[in-house]
Tab-separated table of C-alpha atoms in Angstrom:
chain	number	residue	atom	x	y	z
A	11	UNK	CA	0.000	0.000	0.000
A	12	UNK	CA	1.464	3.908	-0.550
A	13	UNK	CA	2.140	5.828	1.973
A	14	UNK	CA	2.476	10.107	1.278
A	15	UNK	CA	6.173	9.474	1.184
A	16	UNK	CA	6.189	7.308	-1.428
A	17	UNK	CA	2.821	8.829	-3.466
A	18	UNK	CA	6.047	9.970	-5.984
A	19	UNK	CA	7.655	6.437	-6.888
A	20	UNK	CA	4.237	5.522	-8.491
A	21	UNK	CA	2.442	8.464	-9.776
A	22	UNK	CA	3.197	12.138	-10.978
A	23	UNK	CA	2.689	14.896	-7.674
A	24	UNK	CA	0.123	17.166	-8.980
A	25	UNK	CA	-0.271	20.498	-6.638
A	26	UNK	CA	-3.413	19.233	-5.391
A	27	UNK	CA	-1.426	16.603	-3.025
A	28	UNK	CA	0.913	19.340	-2.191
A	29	UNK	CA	-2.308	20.796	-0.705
A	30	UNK	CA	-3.256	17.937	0.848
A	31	UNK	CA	-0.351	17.247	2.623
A	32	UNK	CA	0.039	20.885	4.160
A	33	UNK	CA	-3.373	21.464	4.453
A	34	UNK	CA	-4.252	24.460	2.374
A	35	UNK	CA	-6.252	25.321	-0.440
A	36	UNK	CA	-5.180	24.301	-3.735
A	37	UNK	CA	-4.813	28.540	-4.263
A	38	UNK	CA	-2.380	28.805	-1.466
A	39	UNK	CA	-0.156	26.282	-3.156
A	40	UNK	CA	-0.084	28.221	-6.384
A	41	UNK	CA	0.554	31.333	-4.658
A	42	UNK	CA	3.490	30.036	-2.782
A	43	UNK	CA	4.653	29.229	-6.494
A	44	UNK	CA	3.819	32.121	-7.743
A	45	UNK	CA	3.479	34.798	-5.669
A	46	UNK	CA	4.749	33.984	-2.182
A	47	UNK	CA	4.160	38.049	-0.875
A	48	UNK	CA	0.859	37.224	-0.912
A	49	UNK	CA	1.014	34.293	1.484
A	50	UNK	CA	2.693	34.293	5.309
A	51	UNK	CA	6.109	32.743	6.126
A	52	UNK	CA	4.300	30.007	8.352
A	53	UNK	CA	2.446	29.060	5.152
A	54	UNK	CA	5.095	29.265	3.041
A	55	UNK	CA	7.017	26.733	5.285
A	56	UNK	CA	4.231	24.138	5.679
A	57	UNK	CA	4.050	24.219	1.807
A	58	UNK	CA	7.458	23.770	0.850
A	59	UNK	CA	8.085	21.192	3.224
A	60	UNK	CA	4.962	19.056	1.581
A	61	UNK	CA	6.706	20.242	-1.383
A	62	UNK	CA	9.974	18.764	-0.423
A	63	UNK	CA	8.398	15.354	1.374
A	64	UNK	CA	6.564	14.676	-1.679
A	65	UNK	CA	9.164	15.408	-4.627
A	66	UNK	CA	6.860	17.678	-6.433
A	67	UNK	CA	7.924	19.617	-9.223
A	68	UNK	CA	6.048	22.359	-10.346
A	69	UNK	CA	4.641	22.438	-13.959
A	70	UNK	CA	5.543	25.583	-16.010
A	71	UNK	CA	2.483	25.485	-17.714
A	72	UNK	CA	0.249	24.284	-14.544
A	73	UNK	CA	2.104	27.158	-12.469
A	74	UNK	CA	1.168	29.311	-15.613
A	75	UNK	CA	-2.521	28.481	-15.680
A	76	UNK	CA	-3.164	28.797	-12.160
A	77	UNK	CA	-1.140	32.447	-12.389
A	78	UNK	CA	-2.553	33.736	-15.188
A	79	UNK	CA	1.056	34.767	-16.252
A	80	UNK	CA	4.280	33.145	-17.551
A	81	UNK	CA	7.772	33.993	-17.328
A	82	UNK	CA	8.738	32.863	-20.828
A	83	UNK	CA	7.908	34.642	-24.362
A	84	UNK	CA	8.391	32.559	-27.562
A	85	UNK	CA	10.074	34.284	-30.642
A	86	UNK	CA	9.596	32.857	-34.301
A	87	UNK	CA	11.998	34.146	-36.789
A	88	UNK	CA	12.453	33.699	-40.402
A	89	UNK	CA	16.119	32.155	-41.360
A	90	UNK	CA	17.984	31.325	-38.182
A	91	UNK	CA	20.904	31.276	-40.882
A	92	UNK	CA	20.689	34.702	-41.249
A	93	UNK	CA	22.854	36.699	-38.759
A	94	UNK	CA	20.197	39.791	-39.147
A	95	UNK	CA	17.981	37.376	-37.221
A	96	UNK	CA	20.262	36.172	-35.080
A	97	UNK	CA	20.818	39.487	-33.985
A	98	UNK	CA	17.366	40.231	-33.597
A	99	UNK	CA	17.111	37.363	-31.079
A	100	UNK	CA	20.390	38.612	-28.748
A	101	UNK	CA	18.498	41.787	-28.280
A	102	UNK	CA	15.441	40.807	-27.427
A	103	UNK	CA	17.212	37.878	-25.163
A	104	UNK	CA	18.891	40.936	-23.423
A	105	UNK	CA	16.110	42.969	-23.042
A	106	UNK	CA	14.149	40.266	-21.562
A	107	UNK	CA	16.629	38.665	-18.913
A	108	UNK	CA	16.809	41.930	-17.660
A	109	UNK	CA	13.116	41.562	-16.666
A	110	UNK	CA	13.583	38.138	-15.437
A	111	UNK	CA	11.987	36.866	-18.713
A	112	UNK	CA	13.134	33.680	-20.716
A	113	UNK	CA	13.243	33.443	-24.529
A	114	UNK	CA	12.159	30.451	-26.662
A	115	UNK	CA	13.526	31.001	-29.962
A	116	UNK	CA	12.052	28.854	-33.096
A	117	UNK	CA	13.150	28.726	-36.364
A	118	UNK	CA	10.829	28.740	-39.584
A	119	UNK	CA	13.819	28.294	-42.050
A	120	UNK	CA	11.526	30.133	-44.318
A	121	UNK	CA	8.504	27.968	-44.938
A	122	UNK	CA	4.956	29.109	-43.707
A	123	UNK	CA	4.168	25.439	-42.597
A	124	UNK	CA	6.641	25.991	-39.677
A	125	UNK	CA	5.769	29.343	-39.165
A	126	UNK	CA	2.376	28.603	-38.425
A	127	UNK	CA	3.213	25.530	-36.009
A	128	UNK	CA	5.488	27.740	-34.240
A	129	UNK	CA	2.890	30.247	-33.328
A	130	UNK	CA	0.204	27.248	-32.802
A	131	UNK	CA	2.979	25.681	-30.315
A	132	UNK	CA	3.677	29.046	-28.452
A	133	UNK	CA	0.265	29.408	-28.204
A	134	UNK	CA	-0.985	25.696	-26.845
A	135	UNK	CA	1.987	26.343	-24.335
A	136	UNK	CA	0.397	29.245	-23.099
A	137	UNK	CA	3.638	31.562	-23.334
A	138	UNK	CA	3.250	35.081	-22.041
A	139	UNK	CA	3.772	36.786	-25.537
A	140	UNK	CA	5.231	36.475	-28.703
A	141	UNK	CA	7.381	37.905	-30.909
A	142	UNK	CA	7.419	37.546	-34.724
A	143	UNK	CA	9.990	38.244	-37.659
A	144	UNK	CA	7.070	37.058	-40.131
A	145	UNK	CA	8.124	35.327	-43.290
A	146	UNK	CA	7.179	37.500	-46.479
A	147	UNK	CA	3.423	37.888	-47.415
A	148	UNK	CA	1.991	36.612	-44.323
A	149	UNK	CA	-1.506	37.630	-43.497
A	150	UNK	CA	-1.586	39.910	-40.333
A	151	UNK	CA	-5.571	38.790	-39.786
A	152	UNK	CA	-4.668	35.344	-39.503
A	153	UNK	CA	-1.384	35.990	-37.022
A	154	UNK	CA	-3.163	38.167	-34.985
A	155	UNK	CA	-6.182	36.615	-34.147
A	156	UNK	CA	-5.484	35.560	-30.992
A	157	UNK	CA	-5.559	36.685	-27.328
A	158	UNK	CA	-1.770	36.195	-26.749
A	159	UNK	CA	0.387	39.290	-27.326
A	160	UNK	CA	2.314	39.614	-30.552
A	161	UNK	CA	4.768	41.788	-31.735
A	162	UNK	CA	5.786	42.430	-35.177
A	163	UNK	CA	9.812	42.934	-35.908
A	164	UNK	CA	11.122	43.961	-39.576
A	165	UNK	CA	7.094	44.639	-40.766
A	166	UNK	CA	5.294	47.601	-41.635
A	167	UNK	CA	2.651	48.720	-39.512
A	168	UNK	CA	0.123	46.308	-38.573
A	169	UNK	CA	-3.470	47.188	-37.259
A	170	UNK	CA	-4.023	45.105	-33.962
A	171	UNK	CA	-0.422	44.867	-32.915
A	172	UNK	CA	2.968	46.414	-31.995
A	173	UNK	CA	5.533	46.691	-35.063
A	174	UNK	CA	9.104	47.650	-35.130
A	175	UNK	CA	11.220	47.956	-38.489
A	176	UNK	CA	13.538	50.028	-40.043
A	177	UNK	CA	12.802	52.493	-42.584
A	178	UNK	CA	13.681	50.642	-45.758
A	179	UNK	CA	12.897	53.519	-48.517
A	180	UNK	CA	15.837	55.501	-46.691
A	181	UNK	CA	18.003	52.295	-46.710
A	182	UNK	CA	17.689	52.142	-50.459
A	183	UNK	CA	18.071	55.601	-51.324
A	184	UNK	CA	21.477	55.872	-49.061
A	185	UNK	CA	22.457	52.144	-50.987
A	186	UNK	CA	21.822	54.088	-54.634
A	187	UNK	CA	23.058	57.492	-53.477
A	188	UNK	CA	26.396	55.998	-52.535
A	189	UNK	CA	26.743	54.396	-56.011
A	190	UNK	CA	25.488	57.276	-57.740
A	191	UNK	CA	28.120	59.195	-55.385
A	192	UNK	CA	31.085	57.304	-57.100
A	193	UNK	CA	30.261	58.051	-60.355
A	194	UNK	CA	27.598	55.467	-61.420
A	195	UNK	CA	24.811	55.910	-63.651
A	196	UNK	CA	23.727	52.983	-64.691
A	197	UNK	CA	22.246	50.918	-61.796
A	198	UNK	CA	20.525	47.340	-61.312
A	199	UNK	CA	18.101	46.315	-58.643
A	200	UNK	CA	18.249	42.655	-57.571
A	201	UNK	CA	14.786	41.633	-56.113
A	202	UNK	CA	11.291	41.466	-56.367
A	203	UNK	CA	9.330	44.591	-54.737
A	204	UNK	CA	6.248	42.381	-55.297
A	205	UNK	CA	7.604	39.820	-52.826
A	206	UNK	CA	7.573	41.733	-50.174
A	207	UNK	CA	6.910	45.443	-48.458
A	208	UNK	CA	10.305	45.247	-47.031
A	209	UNK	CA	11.809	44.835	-50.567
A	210	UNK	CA	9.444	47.271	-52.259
A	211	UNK	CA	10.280	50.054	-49.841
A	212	UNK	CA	13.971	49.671	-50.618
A	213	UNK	CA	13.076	49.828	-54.645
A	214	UNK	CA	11.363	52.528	-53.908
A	215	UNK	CA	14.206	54.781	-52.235
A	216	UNK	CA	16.333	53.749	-55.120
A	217	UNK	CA	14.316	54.825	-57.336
A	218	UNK	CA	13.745	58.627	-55.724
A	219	UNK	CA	17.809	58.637	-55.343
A	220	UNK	CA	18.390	57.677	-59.260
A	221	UNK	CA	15.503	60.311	-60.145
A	222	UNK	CA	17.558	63.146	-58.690
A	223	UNK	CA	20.961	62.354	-60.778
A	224	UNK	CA	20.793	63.381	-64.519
A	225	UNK	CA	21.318	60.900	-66.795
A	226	UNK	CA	21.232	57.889	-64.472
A	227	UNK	CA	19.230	54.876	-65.387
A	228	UNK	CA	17.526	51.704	-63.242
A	229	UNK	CA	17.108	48.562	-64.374
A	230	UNK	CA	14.783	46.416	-62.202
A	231	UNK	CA	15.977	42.460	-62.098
A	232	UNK	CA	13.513	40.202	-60.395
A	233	UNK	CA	14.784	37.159	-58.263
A	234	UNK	CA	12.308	34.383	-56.908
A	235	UNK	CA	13.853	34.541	-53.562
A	236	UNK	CA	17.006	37.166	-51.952
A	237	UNK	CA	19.174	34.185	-51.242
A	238	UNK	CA	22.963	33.378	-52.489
A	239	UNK	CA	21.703	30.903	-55.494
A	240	UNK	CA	19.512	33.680	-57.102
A	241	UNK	CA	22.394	35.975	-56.431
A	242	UNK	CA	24.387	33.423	-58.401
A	243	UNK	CA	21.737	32.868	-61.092
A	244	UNK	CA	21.532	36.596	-61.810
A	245	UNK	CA	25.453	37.224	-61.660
A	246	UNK	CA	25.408	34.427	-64.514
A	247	UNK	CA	22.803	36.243	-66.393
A	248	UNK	CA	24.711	39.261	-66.599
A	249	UNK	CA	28.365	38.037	-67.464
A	250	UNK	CA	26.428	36.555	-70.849
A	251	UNK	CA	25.482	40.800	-71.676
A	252	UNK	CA	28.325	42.517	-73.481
A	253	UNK	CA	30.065	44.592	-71.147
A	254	UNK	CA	28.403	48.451	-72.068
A	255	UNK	CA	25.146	46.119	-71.797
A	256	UNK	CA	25.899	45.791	-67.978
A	257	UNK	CA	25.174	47.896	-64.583
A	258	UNK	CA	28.130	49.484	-63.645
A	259	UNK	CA	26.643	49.852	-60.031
A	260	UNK	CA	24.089	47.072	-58.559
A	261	UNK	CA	21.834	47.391	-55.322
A	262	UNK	CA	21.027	44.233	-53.724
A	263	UNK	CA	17.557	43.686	-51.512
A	264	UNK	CA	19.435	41.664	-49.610
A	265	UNK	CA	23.363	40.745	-48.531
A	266	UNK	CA	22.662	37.044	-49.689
A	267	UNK	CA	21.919	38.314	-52.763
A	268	UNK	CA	25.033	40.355	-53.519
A	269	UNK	CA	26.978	37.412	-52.207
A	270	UNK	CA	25.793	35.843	-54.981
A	271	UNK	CA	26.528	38.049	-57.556
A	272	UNK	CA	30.030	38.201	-55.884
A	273	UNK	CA	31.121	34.970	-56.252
A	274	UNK	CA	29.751	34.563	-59.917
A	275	UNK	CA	31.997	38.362	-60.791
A	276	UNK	CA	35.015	37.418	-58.446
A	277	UNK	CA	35.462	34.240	-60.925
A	278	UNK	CA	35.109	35.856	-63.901
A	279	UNK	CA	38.431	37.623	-65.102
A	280	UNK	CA	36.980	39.769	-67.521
A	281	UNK	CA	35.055	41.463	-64.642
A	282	UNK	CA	36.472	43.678	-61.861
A	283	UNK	CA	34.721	44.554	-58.206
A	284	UNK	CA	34.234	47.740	-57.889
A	285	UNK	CA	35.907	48.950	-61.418
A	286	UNK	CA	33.804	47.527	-64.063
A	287	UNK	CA	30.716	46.726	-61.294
A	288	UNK	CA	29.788	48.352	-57.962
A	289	UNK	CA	27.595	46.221	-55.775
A	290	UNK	CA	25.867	47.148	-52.406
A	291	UNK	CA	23.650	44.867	-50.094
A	292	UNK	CA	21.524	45.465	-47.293
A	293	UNK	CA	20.738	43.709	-43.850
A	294	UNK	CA	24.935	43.968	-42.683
A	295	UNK	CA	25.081	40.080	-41.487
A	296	UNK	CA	27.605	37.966	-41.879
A	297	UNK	CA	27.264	37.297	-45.417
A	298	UNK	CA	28.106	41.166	-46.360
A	299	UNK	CA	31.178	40.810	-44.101
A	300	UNK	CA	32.418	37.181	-44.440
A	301	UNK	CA	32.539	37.576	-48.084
A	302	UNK	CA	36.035	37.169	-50.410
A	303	UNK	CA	35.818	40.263	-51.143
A	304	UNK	CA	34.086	42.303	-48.449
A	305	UNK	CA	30.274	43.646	-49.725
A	306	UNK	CA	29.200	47.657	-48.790
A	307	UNK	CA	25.703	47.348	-47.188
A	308	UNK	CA	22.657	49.189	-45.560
A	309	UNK	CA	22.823	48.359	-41.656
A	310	UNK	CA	19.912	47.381	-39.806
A	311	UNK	CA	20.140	47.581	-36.046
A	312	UNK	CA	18.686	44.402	-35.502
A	313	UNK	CA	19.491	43.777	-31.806
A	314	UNK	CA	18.285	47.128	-31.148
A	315	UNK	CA	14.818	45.766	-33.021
A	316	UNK	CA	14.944	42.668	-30.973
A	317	UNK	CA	15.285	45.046	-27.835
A	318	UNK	CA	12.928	47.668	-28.632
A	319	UNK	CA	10.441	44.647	-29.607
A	320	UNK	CA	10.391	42.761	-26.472
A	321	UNK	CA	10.197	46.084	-24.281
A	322	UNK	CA	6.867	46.917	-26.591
A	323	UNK	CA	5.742	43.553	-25.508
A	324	UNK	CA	6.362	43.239	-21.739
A	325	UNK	CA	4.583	46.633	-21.828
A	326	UNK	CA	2.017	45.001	-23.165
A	327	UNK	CA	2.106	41.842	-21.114
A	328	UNK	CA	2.077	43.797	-18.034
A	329	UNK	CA	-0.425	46.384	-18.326
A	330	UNK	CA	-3.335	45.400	-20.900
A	331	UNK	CA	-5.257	48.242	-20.059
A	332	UNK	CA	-3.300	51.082	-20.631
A	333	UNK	CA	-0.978	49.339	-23.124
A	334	UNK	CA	-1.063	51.541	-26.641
A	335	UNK	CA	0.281	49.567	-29.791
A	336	UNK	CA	3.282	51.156	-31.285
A	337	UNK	CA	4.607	51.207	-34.697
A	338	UNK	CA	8.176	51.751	-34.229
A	339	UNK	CA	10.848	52.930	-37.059
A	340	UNK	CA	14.453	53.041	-36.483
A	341	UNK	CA	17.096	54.073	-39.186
A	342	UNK	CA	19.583	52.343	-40.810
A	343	UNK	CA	23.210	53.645	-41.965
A	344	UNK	CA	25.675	52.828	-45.042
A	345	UNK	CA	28.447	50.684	-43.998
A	346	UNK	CA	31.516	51.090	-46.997
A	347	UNK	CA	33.228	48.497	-48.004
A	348	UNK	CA	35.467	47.055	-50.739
A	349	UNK	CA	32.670	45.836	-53.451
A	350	UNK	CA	32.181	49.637	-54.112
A	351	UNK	CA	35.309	51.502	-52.745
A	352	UNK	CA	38.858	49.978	-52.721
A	353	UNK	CA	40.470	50.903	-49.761
C-alpha cells in the first residue's frame, strides 16, 4: 500500500497533493509558487516542506494556468541562418533577462508550414507573448487573431499589434546614393518589390535617389527569392550581356543576394569589383562581411529591433489596459566596403 512518502515512486505529484499534505487550499499552493508576498512565512514553510516530502515539481504550464502569467515569451523568426535574425534574437534575449523573462527562440527556415506551427505551439503552451519576424506575405488577420500578445519585428505597420522595423525607402536611397556618389549611372536592382513590403520600400528609395541624378538609369531584375543561389543565377545572367550592356553599379535587396553576384563576378576575369561593377547589399550580417571580397551594405540595427520589440511587448504583457500599440521605425546607416570603394 502507498504511503504520502512514497505517493512519488508511483504516480506524478500534482499540486493538489501538495495541498493535501500541508493542508491548504489548492490557491495557497499556487501562490506560494507564484506569488509567495501574498502568502505568510508560516504558510510558506508548511508548503514547501509538503513540497519537499513529496518530490513535487512544479509544472511551467500548470504554475502558468493557475497564475494567469508566464515567465517565458516565444520568438519565431524567419532564417535562423541569417545573422540579421540572429541578432534580432540577442536583443530581445537581453532585453528580456533583464526583466527576469526567458526566450524560446524557433526557427521557420523560411517555410509558412513551420511558421504557423510555431505560433500554434507558443500558443498551446500558453507563453506570455510572442514575438514575430514574419516570413514574407503573411496575413496579419490570420497571425493576430489571438488573445496572446504579438509583436511584429522587420514589418510595416500592422493594425491590432505592436511593429518595429527600419525604414527601408531611406536604406535604399542611401544604398543608390552611394553608387550614384562614385560616379555610377547605370544601376541594377536585384529583387522582387512584389515579394515583399520590405523589398518594395527599398526599390522605392532607389528609385527617388536615381531620379535626382541626370542621366542615371535603373534597371529592375527580379529574383524568386534574396538568397545566395539567385544571387548566383543573376550574376550568370549578366556576365552573358556585353560589357556596355551591364550595370556598372548594382543594389542588392538583400546581402545574400550580392553574395551571390560576388562569387559569380570574383570568378570571372573579364570582370572587376568595384571597377567595371559596384555592388551594395543590405541587412549587414555575416554574409556582407564574411565575403572574399568584403560587400558595402545598408545596416539594420537588428538587436536594437529585438530590444525595442520585447520592451513593446512586456509593456504590453504587463499592463493590458493602458498598453497603446506602437509602430516603431528606427534608421539604418551605409556601412563602406570594398565591393564599391577599394580601400
Amino acid at each position: 500500500m502507498s504511503t504520502p512518502e512514497n505517493v512519488a515512486s508511483h504516480a506524478a505529484v500534482r499540486m493538489e497533493d501538495v495541498a493535501k499534505r500541508a493542508g491548504v487550499a489548492l490557491g495557497t499552493v499556487s501562490n506560494v509558487l507564484n506569488q509567495p508576498q501574498k502568502v505568510s512565512q508560516k504558510t510558506i514553510d508548511k508548503v514547501v516542506l509538503a513540497i519537499d516530502e513529496l518530490g513535487f515539481v512544479p509544472n511551467r504550464a500548470a504554475r502558468a494556468l493557475a497564475a494567469g502569467t508566464s515567465n517565458t515569451i516565444g520568438m519565431v523568426i524567419a532564417d535562423l541562418s541569417n545573422s540579421f535574425f540572429v541578432d534580432m534574437a540577442r536583443g530581445a534575449e537581453r532585453l528580456a533577462s533583464e526583466s527576469g523573462i526567458n526566450v524560446v527562440l524557433a526557427n521557420t527556415d523560411m517555410r509558412r508550414s513551420k511558421q504557423a506551427a510555431n505560433l500554434n505551439l507558443f500558443r498551446q503552451e500558453r507563453m506570455a507573448g510572442i514575438l514575430l519576424a514574419p516570413l514574407p506575405g503573411a496575413d496579419p488577420t490570420l497571425l493576430t487573431s489571438n488573445a496572446t500578445p504579438l509583436v511584429f519585428l522587420n514589418d510595416a505597420a500592422i493594425v491590432g499589434a505592436c511593429t518595429v522595423s527600419v525604414d527601408n525607402e531611406h536604406g535604399g536611397y542611401l544604398a543608390a546614393s552611394h553608387l550614384l556618389g562614385l560616379g555610377r549611372r547605370r544601376l541594377l536592382f536585384a529583387g522582387d518589390p512584389d515579394q515583399a513590403v520590405p523589398i518594395a520600400d527599398r526599390y522605392r528609395g532607389v528609385e527617388r535617389a536615381v531620379a535626382e541624378v541626370a542621366g542615371a538609369t535603373l534597371e529592375l531584375a527580379r529574383t524568386p527569392e534574396v538568397q545566395a543561389e539567385n544571387g548566383r543565377e543573376l550574376g550568370i545572367e549578366l556576365t552573358q550581356r556585353a560589357s556596355v550592356d551591364r550595370p556598372d553599379g548594382i543594389v542588392a535587396s538583400a546581402d545574400l543576394l550580392a553574395l551571390g553576384l560576388v562569387q559569380i563576378f570574383g570568378a570571372d576575369p573579364s570582370i572587376r569589383i568595384p571597377e567595371d561593377i559596384a555592388i551594395t547589399g543590405y541587412d549587414n550580417n555575416r554574409a556582407a562581411w564574411d565575403s572574399l571580397i568584403p560587400i558595402t551594405t545598408i545596416d539594420q540595427p537588428g538587436e536594437q529591433i529585438g530590444a525595442v520589440a520585447a520592451e513593446l511587448l512586456l509593456d504590453e504583457i504587463r499592463f493590458p489596459e493602458t498598453h497603446r500599440h506602437v509602430h516603431s521605425v528606427l534608421q539604418p546607416s551605409l556601412v563602406v566596403r570594398a565591393s564599391t570603394r577599394r580601400p
